[in-house]
Tab-separated table of C-alpha atoms in Angstrom:
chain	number	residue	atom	x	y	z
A	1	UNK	CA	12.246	65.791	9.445
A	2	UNK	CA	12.435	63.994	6.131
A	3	UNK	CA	10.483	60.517	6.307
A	4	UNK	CA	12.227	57.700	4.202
A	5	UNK	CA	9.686	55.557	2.228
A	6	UNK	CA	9.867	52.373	0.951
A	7	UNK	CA	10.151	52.104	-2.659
A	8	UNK	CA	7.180	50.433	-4.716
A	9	UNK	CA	10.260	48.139	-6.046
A	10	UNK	CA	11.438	47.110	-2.507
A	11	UNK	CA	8.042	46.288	-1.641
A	12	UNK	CA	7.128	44.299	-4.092
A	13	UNK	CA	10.545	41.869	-3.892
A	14	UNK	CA	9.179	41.950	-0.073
A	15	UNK	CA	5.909	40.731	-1.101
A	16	UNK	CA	7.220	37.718	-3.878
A	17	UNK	CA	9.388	36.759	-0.730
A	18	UNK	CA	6.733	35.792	1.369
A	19	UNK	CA	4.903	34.905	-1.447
A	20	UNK	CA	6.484	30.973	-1.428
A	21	UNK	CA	5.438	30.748	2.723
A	22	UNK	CA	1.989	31.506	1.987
A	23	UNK	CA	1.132	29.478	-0.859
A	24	UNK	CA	2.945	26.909	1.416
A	25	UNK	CA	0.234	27.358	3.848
A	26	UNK	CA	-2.463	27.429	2.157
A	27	UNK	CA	-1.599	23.836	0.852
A	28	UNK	CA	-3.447	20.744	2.505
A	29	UNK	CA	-0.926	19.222	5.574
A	30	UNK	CA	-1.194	15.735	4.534
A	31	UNK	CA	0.518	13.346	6.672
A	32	UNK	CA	1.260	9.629	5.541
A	33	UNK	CA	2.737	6.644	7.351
A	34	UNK	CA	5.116	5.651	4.852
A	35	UNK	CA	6.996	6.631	1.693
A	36	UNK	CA	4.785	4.803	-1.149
A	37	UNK	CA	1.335	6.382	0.350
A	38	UNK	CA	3.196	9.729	0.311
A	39	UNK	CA	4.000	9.574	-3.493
A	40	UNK	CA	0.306	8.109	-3.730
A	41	UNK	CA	-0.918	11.314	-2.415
A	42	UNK	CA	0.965	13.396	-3.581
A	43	UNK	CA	-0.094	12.380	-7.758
A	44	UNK	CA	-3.561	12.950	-6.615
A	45	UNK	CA	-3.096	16.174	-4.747
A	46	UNK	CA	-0.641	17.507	-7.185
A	47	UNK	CA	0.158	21.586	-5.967
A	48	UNK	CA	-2.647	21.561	-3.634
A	49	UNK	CA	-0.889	19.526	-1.196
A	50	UNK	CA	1.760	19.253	1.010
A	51	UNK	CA	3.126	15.929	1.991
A	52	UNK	CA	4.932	14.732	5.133
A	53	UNK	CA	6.123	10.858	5.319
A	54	UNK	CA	6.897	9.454	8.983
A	55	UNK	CA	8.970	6.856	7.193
A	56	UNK	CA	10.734	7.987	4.553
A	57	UNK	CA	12.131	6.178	1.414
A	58	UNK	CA	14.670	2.774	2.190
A	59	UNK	CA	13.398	2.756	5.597
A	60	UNK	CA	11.166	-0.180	7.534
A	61	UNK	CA	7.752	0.962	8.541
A	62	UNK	CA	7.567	-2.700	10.291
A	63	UNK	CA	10.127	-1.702	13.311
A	64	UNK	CA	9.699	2.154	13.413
A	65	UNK	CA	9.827	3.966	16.447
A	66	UNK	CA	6.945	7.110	16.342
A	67	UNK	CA	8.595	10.448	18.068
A	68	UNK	CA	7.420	13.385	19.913
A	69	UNK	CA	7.830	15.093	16.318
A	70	UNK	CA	5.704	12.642	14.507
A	71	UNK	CA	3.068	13.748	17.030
A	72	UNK	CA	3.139	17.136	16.643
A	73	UNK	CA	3.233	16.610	12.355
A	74	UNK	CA	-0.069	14.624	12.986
A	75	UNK	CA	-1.372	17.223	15.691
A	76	UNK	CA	-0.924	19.506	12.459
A	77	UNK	CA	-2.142	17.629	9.376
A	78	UNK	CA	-5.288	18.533	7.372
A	79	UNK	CA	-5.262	14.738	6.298
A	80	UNK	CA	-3.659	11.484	7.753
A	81	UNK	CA	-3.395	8.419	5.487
A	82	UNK	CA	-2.322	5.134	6.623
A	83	UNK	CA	-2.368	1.517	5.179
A	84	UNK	CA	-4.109	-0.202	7.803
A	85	UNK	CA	-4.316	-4.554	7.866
A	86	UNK	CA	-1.757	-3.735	11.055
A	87	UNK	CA	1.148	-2.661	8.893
A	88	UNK	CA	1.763	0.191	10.948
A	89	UNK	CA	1.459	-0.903	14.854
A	90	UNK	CA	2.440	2.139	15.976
A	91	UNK	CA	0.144	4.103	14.249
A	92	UNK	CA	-2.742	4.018	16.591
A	93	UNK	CA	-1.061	4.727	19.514
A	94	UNK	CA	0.801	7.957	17.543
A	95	UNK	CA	-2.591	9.044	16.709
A	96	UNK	CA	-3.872	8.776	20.125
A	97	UNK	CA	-1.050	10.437	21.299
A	98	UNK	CA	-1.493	13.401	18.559
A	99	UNK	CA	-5.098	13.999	19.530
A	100	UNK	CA	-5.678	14.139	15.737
A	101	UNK	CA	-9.171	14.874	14.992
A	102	UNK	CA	-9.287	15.502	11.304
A	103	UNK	CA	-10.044	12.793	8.291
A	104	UNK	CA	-8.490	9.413	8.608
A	105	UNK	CA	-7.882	7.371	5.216
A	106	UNK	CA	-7.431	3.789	5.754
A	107	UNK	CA	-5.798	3.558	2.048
A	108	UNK	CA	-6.486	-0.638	2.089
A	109	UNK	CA	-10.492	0.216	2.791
A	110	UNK	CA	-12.515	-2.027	0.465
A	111	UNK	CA	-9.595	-3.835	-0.999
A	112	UNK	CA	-9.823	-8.174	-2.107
A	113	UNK	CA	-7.951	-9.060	1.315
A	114	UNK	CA	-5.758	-12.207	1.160
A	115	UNK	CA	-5.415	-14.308	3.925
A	116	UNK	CA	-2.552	-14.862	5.887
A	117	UNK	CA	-1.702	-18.183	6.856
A	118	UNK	CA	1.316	-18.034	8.369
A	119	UNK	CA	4.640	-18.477	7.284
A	120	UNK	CA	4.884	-21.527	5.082
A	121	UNK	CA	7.726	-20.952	2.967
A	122	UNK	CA	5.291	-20.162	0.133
A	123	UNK	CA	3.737	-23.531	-1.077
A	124	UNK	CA	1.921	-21.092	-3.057
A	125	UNK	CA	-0.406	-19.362	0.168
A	126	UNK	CA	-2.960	-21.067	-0.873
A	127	UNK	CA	-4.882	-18.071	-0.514
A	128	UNK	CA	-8.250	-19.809	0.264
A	129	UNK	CA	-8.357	-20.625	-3.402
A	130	UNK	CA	-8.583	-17.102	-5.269
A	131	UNK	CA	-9.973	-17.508	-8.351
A	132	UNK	CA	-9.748	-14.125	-9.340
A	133	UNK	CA	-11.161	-12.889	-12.659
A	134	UNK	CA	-9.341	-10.206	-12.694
A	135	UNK	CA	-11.181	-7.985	-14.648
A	136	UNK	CA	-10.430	-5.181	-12.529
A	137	UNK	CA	-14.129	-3.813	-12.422
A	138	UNK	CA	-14.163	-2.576	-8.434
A	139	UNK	CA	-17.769	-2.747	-7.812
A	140	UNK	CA	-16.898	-2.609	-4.463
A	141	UNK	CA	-20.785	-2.233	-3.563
A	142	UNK	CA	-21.616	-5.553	-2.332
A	143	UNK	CA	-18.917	-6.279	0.201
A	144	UNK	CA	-21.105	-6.470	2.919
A	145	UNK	CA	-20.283	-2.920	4.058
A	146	UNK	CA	-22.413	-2.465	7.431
A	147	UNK	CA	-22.254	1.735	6.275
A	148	UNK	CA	-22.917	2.638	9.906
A	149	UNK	CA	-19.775	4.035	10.651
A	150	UNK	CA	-19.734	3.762	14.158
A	151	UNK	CA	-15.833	3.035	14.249
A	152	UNK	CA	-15.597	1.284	17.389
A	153	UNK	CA	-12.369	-0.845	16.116
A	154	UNK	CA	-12.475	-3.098	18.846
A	155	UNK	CA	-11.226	-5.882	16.303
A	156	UNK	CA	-8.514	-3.301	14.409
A	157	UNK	CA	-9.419	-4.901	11.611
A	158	UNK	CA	-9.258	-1.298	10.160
A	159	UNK	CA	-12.741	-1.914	8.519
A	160	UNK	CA	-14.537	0.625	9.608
A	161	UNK	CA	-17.798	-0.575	10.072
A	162	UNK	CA	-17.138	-3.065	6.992
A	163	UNK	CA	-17.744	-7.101	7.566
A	164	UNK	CA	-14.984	-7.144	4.438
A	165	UNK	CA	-14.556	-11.361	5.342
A	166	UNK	CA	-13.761	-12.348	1.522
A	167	UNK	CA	-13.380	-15.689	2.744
A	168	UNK	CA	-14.736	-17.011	-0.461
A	169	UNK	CA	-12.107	-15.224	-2.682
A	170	UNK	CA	-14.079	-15.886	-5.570
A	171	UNK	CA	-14.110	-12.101	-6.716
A	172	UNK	CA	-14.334	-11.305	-10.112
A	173	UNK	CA	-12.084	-8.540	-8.731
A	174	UNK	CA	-14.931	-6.027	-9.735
A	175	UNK	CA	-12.453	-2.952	-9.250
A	176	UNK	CA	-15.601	-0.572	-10.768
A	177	UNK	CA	-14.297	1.966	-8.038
A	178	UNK	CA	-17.993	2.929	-7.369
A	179	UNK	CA	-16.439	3.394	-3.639
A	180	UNK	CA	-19.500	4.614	-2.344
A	181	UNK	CA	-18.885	2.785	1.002
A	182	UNK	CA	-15.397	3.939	1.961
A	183	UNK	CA	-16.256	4.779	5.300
A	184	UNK	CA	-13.220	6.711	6.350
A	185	UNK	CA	-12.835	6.566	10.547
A	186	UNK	CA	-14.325	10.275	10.964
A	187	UNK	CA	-15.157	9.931	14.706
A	188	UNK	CA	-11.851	8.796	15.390
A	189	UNK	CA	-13.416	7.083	18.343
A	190	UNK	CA	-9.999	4.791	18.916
A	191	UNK	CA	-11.693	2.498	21.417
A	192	UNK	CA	-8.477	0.169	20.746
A	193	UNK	CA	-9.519	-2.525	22.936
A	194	UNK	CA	-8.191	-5.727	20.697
A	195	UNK	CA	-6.088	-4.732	18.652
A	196	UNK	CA	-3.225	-7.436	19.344
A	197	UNK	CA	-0.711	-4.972	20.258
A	198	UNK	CA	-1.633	-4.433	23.675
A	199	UNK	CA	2.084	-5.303	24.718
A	200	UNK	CA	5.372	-3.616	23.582
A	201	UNK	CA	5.400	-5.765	20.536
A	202	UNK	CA	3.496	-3.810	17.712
A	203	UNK	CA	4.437	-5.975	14.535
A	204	UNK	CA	1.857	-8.312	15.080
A	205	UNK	CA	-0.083	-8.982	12.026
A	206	UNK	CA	-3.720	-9.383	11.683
A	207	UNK	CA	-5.436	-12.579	9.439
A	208	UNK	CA	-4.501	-10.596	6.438
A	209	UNK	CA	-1.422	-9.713	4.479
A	210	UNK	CA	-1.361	-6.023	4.523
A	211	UNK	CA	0.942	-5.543	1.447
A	212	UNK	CA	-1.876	-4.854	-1.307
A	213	UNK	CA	-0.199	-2.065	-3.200
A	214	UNK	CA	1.968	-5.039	-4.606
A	215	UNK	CA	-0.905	-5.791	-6.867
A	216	UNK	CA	-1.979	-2.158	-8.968
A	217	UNK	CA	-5.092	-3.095	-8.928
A	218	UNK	CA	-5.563	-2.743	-4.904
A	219	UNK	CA	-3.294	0.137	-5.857
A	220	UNK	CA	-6.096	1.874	-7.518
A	221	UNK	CA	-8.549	0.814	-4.851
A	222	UNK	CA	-5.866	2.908	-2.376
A	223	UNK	CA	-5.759	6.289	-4.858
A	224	UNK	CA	-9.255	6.269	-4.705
A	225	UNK	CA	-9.756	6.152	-0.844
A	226	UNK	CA	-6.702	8.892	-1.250
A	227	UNK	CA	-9.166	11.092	-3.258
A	228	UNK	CA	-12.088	10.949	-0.673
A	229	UNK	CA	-9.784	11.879	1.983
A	230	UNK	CA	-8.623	14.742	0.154
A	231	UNK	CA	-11.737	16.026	-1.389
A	232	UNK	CA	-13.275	15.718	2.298
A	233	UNK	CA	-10.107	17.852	3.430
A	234	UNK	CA	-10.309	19.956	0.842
A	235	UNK	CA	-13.492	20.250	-1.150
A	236	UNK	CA	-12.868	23.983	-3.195
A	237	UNK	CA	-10.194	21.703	-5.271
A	238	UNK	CA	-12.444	18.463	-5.987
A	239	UNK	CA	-12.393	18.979	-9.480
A	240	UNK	CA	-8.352	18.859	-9.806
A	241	UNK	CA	-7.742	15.845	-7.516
A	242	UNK	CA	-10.494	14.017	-9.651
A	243	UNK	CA	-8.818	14.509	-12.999
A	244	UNK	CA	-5.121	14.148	-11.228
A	245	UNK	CA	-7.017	10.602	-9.613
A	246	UNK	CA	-7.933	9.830	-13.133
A	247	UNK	CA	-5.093	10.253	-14.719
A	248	UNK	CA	-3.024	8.610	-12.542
A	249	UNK	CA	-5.575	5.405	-12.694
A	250	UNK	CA	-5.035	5.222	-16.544
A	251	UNK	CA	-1.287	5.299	-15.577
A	252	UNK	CA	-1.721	2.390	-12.934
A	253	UNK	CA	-4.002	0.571	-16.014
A	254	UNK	CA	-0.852	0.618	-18.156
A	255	UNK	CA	1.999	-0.255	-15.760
A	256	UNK	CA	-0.398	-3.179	-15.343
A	257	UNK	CA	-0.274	-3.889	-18.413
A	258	UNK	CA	3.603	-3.820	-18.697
A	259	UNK	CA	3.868	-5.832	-15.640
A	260	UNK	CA	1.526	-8.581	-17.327
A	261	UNK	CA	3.853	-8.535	-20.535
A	262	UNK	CA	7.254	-8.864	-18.595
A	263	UNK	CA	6.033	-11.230	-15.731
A	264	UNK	CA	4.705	-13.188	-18.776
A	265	UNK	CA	7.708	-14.355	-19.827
A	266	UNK	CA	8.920	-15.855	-16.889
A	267	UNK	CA	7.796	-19.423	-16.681
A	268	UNK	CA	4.623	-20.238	-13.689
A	269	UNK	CA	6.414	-22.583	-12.132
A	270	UNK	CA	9.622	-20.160	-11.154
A	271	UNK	CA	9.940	-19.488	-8.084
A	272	UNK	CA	11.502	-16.483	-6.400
A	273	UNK	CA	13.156	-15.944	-2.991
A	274	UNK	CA	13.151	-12.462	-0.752
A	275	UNK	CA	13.584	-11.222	2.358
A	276	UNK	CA	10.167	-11.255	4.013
A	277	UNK	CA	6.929	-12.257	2.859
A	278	UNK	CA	5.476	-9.057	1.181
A	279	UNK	CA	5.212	-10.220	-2.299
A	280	UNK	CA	1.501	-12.371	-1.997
A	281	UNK	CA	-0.255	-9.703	-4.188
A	282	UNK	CA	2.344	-9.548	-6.444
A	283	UNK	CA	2.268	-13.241	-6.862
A	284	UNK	CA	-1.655	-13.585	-6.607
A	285	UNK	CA	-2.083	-10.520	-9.451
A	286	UNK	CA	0.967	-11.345	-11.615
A	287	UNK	CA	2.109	-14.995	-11.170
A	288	UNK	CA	5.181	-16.562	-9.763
A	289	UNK	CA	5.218	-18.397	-6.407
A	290	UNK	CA	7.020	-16.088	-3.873
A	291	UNK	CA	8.977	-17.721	-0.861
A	292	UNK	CA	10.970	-15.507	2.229
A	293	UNK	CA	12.884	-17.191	5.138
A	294	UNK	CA	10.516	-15.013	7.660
A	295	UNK	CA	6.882	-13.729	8.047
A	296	UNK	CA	5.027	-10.789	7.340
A	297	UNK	CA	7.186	-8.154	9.536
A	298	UNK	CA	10.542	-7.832	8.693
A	299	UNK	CA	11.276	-7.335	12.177
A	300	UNK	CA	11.147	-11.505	12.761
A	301	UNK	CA	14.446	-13.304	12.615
A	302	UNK	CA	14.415	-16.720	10.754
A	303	UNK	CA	15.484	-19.687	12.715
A	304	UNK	CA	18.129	-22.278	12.088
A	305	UNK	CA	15.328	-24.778	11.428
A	306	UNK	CA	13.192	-21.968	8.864
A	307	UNK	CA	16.388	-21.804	7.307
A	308	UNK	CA	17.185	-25.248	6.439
A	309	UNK	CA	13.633	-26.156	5.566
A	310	UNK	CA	13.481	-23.192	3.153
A	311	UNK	CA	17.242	-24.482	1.286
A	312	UNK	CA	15.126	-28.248	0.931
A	313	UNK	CA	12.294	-25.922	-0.672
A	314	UNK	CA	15.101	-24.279	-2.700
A	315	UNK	CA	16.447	-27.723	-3.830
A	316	UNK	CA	13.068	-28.837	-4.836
A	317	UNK	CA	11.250	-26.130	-6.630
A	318	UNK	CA	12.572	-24.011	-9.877
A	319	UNK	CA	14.546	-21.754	-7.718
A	320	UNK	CA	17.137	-19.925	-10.384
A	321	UNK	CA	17.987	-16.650	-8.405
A	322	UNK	CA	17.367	-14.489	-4.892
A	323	UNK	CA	16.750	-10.644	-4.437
A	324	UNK	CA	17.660	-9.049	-2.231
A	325	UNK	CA	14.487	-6.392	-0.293
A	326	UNK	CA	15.602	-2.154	-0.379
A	327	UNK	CA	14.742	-2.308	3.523
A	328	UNK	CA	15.822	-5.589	5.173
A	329	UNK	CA	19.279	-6.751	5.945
A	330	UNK	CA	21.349	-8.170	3.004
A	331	UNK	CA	23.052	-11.065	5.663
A	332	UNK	CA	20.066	-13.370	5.436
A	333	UNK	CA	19.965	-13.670	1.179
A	334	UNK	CA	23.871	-13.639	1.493
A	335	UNK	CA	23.893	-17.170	3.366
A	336	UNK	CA	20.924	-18.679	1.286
A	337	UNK	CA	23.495	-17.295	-1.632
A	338	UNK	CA	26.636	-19.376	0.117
A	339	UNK	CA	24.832	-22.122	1.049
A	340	UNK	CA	22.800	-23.061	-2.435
A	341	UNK	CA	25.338	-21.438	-4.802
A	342	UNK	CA	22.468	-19.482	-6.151
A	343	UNK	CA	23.153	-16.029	-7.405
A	344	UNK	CA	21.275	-12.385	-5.490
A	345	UNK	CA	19.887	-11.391	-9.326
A	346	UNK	CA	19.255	-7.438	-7.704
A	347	UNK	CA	17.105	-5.818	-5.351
A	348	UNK	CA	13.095	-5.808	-5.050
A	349	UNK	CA	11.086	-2.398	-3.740
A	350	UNK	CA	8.581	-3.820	-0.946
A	351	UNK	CA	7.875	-1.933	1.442
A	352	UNK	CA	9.436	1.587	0.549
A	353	UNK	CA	10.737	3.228	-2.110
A	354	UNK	CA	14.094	4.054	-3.065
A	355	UNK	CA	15.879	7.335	-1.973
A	356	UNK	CA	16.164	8.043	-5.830
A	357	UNK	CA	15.926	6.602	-9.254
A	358	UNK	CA	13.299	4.823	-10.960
A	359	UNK	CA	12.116	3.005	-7.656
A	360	UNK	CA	11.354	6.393	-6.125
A	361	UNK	CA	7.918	6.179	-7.180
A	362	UNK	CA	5.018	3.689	-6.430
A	363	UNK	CA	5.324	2.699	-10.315
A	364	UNK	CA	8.733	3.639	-11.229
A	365	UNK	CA	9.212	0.599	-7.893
A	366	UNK	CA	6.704	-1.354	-9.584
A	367	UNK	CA	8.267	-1.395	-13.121
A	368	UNK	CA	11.948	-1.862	-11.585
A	369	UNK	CA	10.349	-4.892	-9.934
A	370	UNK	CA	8.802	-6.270	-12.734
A	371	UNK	CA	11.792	-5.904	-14.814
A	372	UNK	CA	14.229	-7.172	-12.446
A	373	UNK	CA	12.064	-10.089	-12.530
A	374	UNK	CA	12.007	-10.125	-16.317
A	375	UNK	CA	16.141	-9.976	-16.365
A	376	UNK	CA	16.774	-12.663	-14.102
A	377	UNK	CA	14.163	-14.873	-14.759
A	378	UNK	CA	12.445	-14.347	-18.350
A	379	UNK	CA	13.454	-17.089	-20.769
A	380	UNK	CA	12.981	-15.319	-24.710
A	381	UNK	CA	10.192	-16.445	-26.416
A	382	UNK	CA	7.871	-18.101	-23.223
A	383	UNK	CA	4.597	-16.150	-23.553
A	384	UNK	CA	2.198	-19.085	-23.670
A	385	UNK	CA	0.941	-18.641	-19.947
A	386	UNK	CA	-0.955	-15.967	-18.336
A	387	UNK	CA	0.225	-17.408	-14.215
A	388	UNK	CA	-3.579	-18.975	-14.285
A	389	UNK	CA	-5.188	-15.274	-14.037
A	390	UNK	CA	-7.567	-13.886	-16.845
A	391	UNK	CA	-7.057	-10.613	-17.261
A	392	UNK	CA	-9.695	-9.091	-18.946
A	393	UNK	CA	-8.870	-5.952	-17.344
A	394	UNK	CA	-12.423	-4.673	-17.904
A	395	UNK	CA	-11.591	-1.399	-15.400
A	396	UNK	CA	-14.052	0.750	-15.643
A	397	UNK	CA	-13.398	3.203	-13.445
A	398	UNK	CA	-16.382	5.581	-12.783
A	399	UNK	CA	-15.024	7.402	-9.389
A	400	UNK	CA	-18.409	8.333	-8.718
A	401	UNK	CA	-17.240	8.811	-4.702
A	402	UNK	CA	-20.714	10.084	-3.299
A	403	UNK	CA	-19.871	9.252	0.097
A	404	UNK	CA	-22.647	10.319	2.788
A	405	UNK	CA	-20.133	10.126	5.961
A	406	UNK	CA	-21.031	11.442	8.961
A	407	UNK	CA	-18.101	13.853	9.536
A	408	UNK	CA	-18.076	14.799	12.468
A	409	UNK	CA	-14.770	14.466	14.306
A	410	UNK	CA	-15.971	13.892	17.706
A	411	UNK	CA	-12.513	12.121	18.074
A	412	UNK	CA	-13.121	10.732	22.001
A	413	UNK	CA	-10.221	9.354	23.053
């Protein structure tokens, strides 16, 4: 009986077949809540990682429904990274649900919070008076991090631990990103007891606005909470997602830059009307006063009366054009358009990127913004402001993330 064998050949085309499956699986799962932390992660994690977005590009993370799926993706992950300031609402019951026990990234951890203070139809947020320096230095050691870790989150504050009040707002913006205080939930403890969503309604937001990757400087602070989380998930590739982290900083550092030089050019008084209010870093970082008919959440619905009293605002500020937001409805800047006879000058990337294009990315959306801006707004030749910021941009970004967490995962639910 004659025995057919295999041929070297056919084995080896067997063997570069299954070749693309394993290197898939050896990758690090990372799961992220929404489309702008997955492109985050996936510049510092470069081929080592494999991302997963629950919301995906042009789509609201505000009003998003978690599914049995998005369970089972968590359930899965090697790393979960999430925004945290109660942007997602849902996210703490998913991960309850998941029984996820690995590292959790809070990506705003250590951030310059800015106050909330309600929907005022701008009148500039006065943002308990921010006097920012700007000069981008992140010494985030002396924020009154309490380093204990013991992740209670009975005020889902998503500090971890950290007092974080900034009520003073007088940072020099320090961004040194010394991070040594991160404190990345690691118990996973989820004693949830306070967290204002203890109803069906999840979109309630917190004292804070949670949209801080509007201003790349929080932006960095987020890539370099992304780089614990993965070097904790991870640690044989700590040297690549360091110089990926790196590099990608010095990118952020010149977008900045960019940004500065367009926004410039657009007079300090304009200003500029969206769909929701998700532009306060943007205007705290960059100038420009930034006014929406609704709140934080894109899921509220403005009333007649919001309406009217933002067309008066409209009337009496240096209002010259309206944008329309990727992921809220068009209907609401259509009737401001009708009613003042102003024109929609494009479309601004808050809250996710686009599907494709230059917006697909965190600063492909950040330049588009900035230069939409620039087209409809810029008058040639006004450069003689800086939107009452100093910029020194003095980033000095050491990364030296020596974080002495107590990883242990206990995860009691």
């Amino acid at each position: 009986m004659s025995i057919i064998k295999p041929s070297a050949a056919l084995i080896g085309v067997s063997a570069m077949l299954a070749l693309p499956a394993a290197i898939a699986a050896e990758r690090v799962q990372v799961v992220t809540s929404f489309s702008i932390l997955a492109d985050m992660v996936e510049n510092v994690g470069g081929e080592h990682v494999e991302v997963t977005s629950l919301v995906g590009p042009d789509s609201d993370a505000h009003v998003y429904s978690p599914t049995p799926r998005d369970a089972r993706a968590l359930a899965d992950a090697d790393l979960v990274v999430f925004n945290g300031l109660l942007f997602e609402g849902w996210m703490e019951r998913l991960l309850d649900a998941s029984d996820y026990g690995g590292p959790l990234v809070t990506a705003t951890d250590g951030i310059d919070k800015l106050e909330y203070h309600g929907h005022d139809h701008g009148h500039d947020h006065d943002h308990d008076d921010h006097g920012h320096d700007h000069g981008h230095d992140h010494d985030h050691d002396d924020h009154g991090h309490d380093h204990g870790h013991d992740h209670d989150h009975d005020d889902h504050g998503h500090d971890h631990g950290h007092d974080h009040d900034h009520d003073d707002h007088g940072h020099d913006h320090g961004h040194d990103h010394d991070h040594d205080d991160h404190g990345h939930d690691h118990g996973h403890d989820h004693d949830h007891d306070d967290h204002g969503h203890g109803n069906d309604h999840d979109h309630v937001h917190g004292d804070y606005d949670p949209h801080a990757w509007q201003d790349l400087a929080m932006g960095q602070v987020y890539v370099g909470n992304i780089l614990e989380g993965l070097i904790e998930a991870d640690p044989d590739n700590e040297a690549a997602y360091r110089e990926n982290a790196e590099r990608y900083i010095d990118e952020m550092q010149a977008m900045d830059e960019e940004m500065r030089r367009l926004i410039g050019e657009i007079p300090a008084s304009t200003s500029v009307i969206t769909g929701h209010d998700s532009f306060g870093y943007f205007a705290n970082a960059y100038g420009l006063n930034f006014l929406s008919p609704v709140g934080l959440s894109t899921e509220a619905e403005p009333s007649a009366g919001d309406m009217a009293r933002l067309i008066d605002v409209i009337r009496e500020q240096n209002v010259r054009a309206l944008f329309h937001e990727n992921m809220t409805s068009p209907a609401i800047i259509r009737q401001l358009a009708e009613e003042t006879g102003l024109p929609i000058a494009g479309t601004l990337y808050a809250d996710a990127l686009a599907a494709e294009g230059e917006a697909s990315t965190y600063l492909g959306m950040m330049r588009h913004n900035a230069q939409t801006l620039h087209d409809a707004l810029a008058e040639p030749g006004h450069d003689d402001h800086d939107h009452g910021h100093d910029h020194d941009h003095d980033h000095d970004h050491d990364h030296d993330h020596d974080h002495d967490h107590d990883h242990s995962h206990g995860h009691a639910h």
